[in-house]
């Protein structure tokens, strides 16, 4: 039985700036994800604030939004069976120090804030986040 889902992935500024875009995309493809849509963009801080609105009460919110808008990012729609969960698994823990071997954040993450990738955390948020970046 198939359970095809789509999720939003972002390659964050720290990874784009280190030219890790292709290596990270290879990790997705090797795990069976299809990249349905992708674009490299830089967003305004005000857009980052909308995207991360769920975190607006957190102490790290302002720095997080400044960071996401600090340089080019690659936003992608990934598709696979159980894509939301499978992407979170491949990303690894938010803090790269806690991320398991073989995960993107273990391999490339620098710190809890510069952790190289974003991934939607639920099917509902995946739909919201895909529409945020790819409203046709
Ligand atoms: N973040 C941070 N400091 C923290 C927690 C989170 O800078 O103490 C940043 C980090 O870049 C993380 C993002 O905020 O990826 C969103 O946090 P969330 O808890 O949603 O983690 P994620 O879903 O990205 O694993
Ligand atoms: Mg999150």
CSV table of C-alpha atoms and ligand atoms in Angstrom, one decimal:
chain,number,residue,atom,x,y,z
A,1,UNK,CA,0.0,0.0,0.0
A,2,UNK,CA,1.4,3.4,-0.9
A,3,UNK,CA,1.2,6.4,1.3
A,4,UNK,CA,2.7,9.1,-1.0
A,5,UNK,CA,3.2,12.4,0.8
A,6,UNK,CA,4.8,15.7,0.0
A,7,UNK,CA,6.9,17.8,2.4
A,8,UNK,CA,8.8,21.0,2.3
A,9,UNK,CA,12.5,21.0,2.7
A,10,UNK,CA,14.8,24.0,2.9
A,11,UNK,CA,18.6,24.0,2.5
A,12,UNK,CA,19.5,26.8,4.9
A,13,UNK,CA,22.0,29.6,4.4
A,14,UNK,CA,24.9,27.8,6.2
A,15,UNK,CA,24.7,24.9,3.8
A,16,UNK,CA,24.1,26.9,0.6
A,17,UNK,CA,27.1,29.1,1.5
A,18,UNK,CA,29.3,26.0,1.9
A,19,UNK,CA,28.2,24.6,-1.5
A,20,UNK,CA,26.5,21.6,0.0
A,21,UNK,CA,23.3,21.9,-2.1
A,22,UNK,CA,24.2,19.0,-4.4
A,23,UNK,CA,25.4,16.7,-1.7
A,24,UNK,CA,22.3,17.2,0.3
A,25,UNK,CA,20.0,16.6,-2.7
A,26,UNK,CA,21.9,13.4,-3.4
A,27,UNK,CA,21.2,12.3,0.2
A,28,UNK,CA,17.4,12.9,-0.5
A,29,UNK,CA,17.5,11.0,-3.8
A,30,UNK,CA,19.5,8.1,-2.3
A,31,UNK,CA,16.7,7.7,0.2
A,32,UNK,CA,14.1,7.6,-2.5
A,33,UNK,CA,12.8,11.1,-2.4
A,34,UNK,CA,11.7,12.8,-5.6
A,35,UNK,CA,12.4,16.5,-5.8
A,36,UNK,CA,9.2,17.8,-7.4
A,37,UNK,CA,9.9,21.5,-7.3
A,38,UNK,CA,12.9,23.5,-6.2
A,39,UNK,CA,14.1,27.1,-6.3
A,40,UNK,CA,17.0,29.1,-4.9
A,41,UNK,CA,15.8,32.3,-3.4
A,42,UNK,CA,16.7,34.8,-0.7
A,43,UNK,CA,13.8,36.0,1.5
A,44,UNK,CA,13.2,39.1,3.5
A,45,UNK,CA,13.2,39.0,7.3
A,46,UNK,CA,9.5,39.8,7.2
A,47,UNK,CA,8.8,36.7,5.1
A,48,UNK,CA,10.9,34.5,7.5
A,49,UNK,CA,8.9,35.9,10.4
A,50,UNK,CA,5.7,34.7,8.6
A,51,UNK,CA,7.2,31.3,7.8
A,52,UNK,CA,8.4,30.7,11.4
A,53,UNK,CA,5.3,32.3,13.1
A,54,UNK,CA,4.7,29.2,15.2
A,55,UNK,CA,8.0,30.2,17.0
A,56,UNK,CA,7.2,33.8,17.6
A,57,UNK,CA,7.1,33.5,21.4
A,58,UNK,CA,10.5,31.7,21.5
A,59,UNK,CA,13.6,33.5,22.6
A,60,UNK,CA,15.4,32.5,19.5
A,61,UNK,CA,12.7,33.8,17.1
A,62,UNK,CA,14.3,37.0,16.0
A,63,UNK,CA,17.8,35.5,15.5
A,64,UNK,CA,16.2,32.6,13.6
A,65,UNK,CA,14.4,34.9,11.2
A,66,UNK,CA,17.4,37.0,10.7
A,67,UNK,CA,19.4,33.9,10.0
A,68,UNK,CA,17.0,32.3,7.4
A,69,UNK,CA,16.9,35.6,5.5
A,70,UNK,CA,20.7,36.2,5.7
A,71,UNK,CA,21.6,34.5,2.4
A,72,UNK,CA,20.3,32.3,-0.4
A,73,UNK,CA,18.3,29.2,0.5
A,74,UNK,CA,17.0,26.3,-1.6
A,75,UNK,CA,13.4,25.4,-1.1
A,76,UNK,CA,12.1,22.1,-2.3
A,77,UNK,CA,9.0,20.0,-2.4
A,78,UNK,CA,10.0,16.4,-1.7
A,79,UNK,CA,7.8,13.4,-2.4
A,80,UNK,CA,8.0,9.8,-1.0
A,81,UNK,CA,5.9,7.4,1.0
A,82,UNK,CA,5.6,8.9,4.5
A,83,UNK,CA,7.7,11.9,3.3
A,84,UNK,CA,7.1,14.0,6.3
A,85,UNK,CA,8.4,11.4,8.8
A,86,UNK,CA,11.1,10.1,6.5
A,87,UNK,CA,12.5,13.6,5.9
A,88,UNK,CA,12.6,14.3,9.7
A,89,UNK,CA,14.4,11.0,10.1
A,90,UNK,CA,17.0,11.9,7.4
A,91,UNK,CA,17.4,15.4,8.8
A,92,UNK,CA,18.2,14.2,12.3
A,93,UNK,CA,17.8,16.0,15.6
A,94,UNK,CA,17.5,19.8,15.7
A,95,UNK,CA,20.8,20.1,17.5
A,96,UNK,CA,23.5,18.5,15.3
A,97,UNK,CA,25.2,17.3,18.5
A,98,UNK,CA,22.2,15.0,19.1
A,99,UNK,CA,21.8,13.9,15.5
A,100,UNK,CA,22.3,10.2,14.6
A,101,UNK,CA,25.1,9.0,12.3
A,102,UNK,CA,23.9,9.1,8.7
A,103,UNK,CA,21.7,12.1,9.1
A,104,UNK,CA,22.1,15.4,7.2
A,105,UNK,CA,22.4,17.5,10.4
A,106,UNK,CA,25.0,15.0,11.8
A,107,UNK,CA,27.0,15.3,8.6
A,108,UNK,CA,26.7,19.0,7.9
A,109,UNK,CA,25.1,20.9,10.8
A,110,UNK,CA,27.3,23.4,12.6
A,111,UNK,CA,25.2,24.3,15.6
A,112,UNK,CA,21.6,24.3,16.8
A,113,UNK,CA,20.9,27.4,14.8
A,114,UNK,CA,23.1,26.6,11.8
A,115,UNK,CA,21.7,23.2,11.3
A,116,UNK,CA,21.7,23.1,7.5
A,117,UNK,CA,18.1,22.0,6.8
A,118,UNK,CA,14.4,22.6,7.6
A,119,UNK,CA,11.7,20.0,7.2
A,120,UNK,CA,7.9,20.2,7.8
A,121,UNK,CA,6.9,18.5,11.1
A,122,UNK,CA,3.4,17.3,10.1
A,123,UNK,CA,1.3,16.7,7.0
A,124,UNK,CA,-0.8,19.7,7.9
A,125,UNK,CA,2.2,22.0,8.2
A,126,UNK,CA,3.7,20.5,5.0
A,127,UNK,CA,0.7,21.7,3.0
A,128,UNK,CA,0.9,25.1,4.6
A,129,UNK,CA,4.7,25.4,4.0
A,130,UNK,CA,4.5,24.2,0.4
A,131,UNK,CA,1.8,26.8,-0.3
A,132,UNK,CA,3.9,29.4,1.4
A,133,UNK,CA,6.7,29.0,-1.1
A,134,UNK,CA,5.0,27.5,-4.2
A,135,UNK,CA,1.7,29.2,-4.6
A,136,UNK,CA,0.9,28.9,-8.3
B,1,LIG,N1,16.5,26.9,16.8
B,1,LIG,C1,17.4,27.7,17.5
B,1,LIG,N2,17.6,27.6,18.8
B,1,LIG,C2,16.9,26.7,19.6
B,1,LIG,C3,15.9,25.9,18.9
B,1,LIG,C4,15.7,26.1,17.5
B,1,LIG,O1,18.1,28.5,16.8
B,1,LIG,O2,17.1,26.6,20.8
B,1,LIG,C5,16.3,27.1,15.4
B,1,LIG,C6,16.9,25.9,14.6
B,1,LIG,O3,17.5,26.5,13.4
B,1,LIG,C7,15.7,25.1,14.3
B,1,LIG,C8,14.6,26.2,14.1
B,1,LIG,O4,14.9,27.1,15.1
B,1,LIG,O5,15.9,24.3,13.1
B,1,LIG,C9,13.2,25.7,14.3
B,1,LIG,O6,13.1,25.0,15.5
B,1,LIG,P1,12.3,23.7,15.7
B,1,LIG,O7,12.2,23.4,17.1
B,1,LIG,O8,11.1,23.7,14.8
B,1,LIG,O9,13.4,22.6,15.1
B,1,LIG,P2,13.3,21.8,13.7
B,1,LIG,O10,11.9,21.5,13.4
B,1,LIG,O11,14.0,22.6,12.6
B,1,LIG,O12,14.1,20.5,14.0
B,2,LIG,MG1,10.2,22.7,13.3
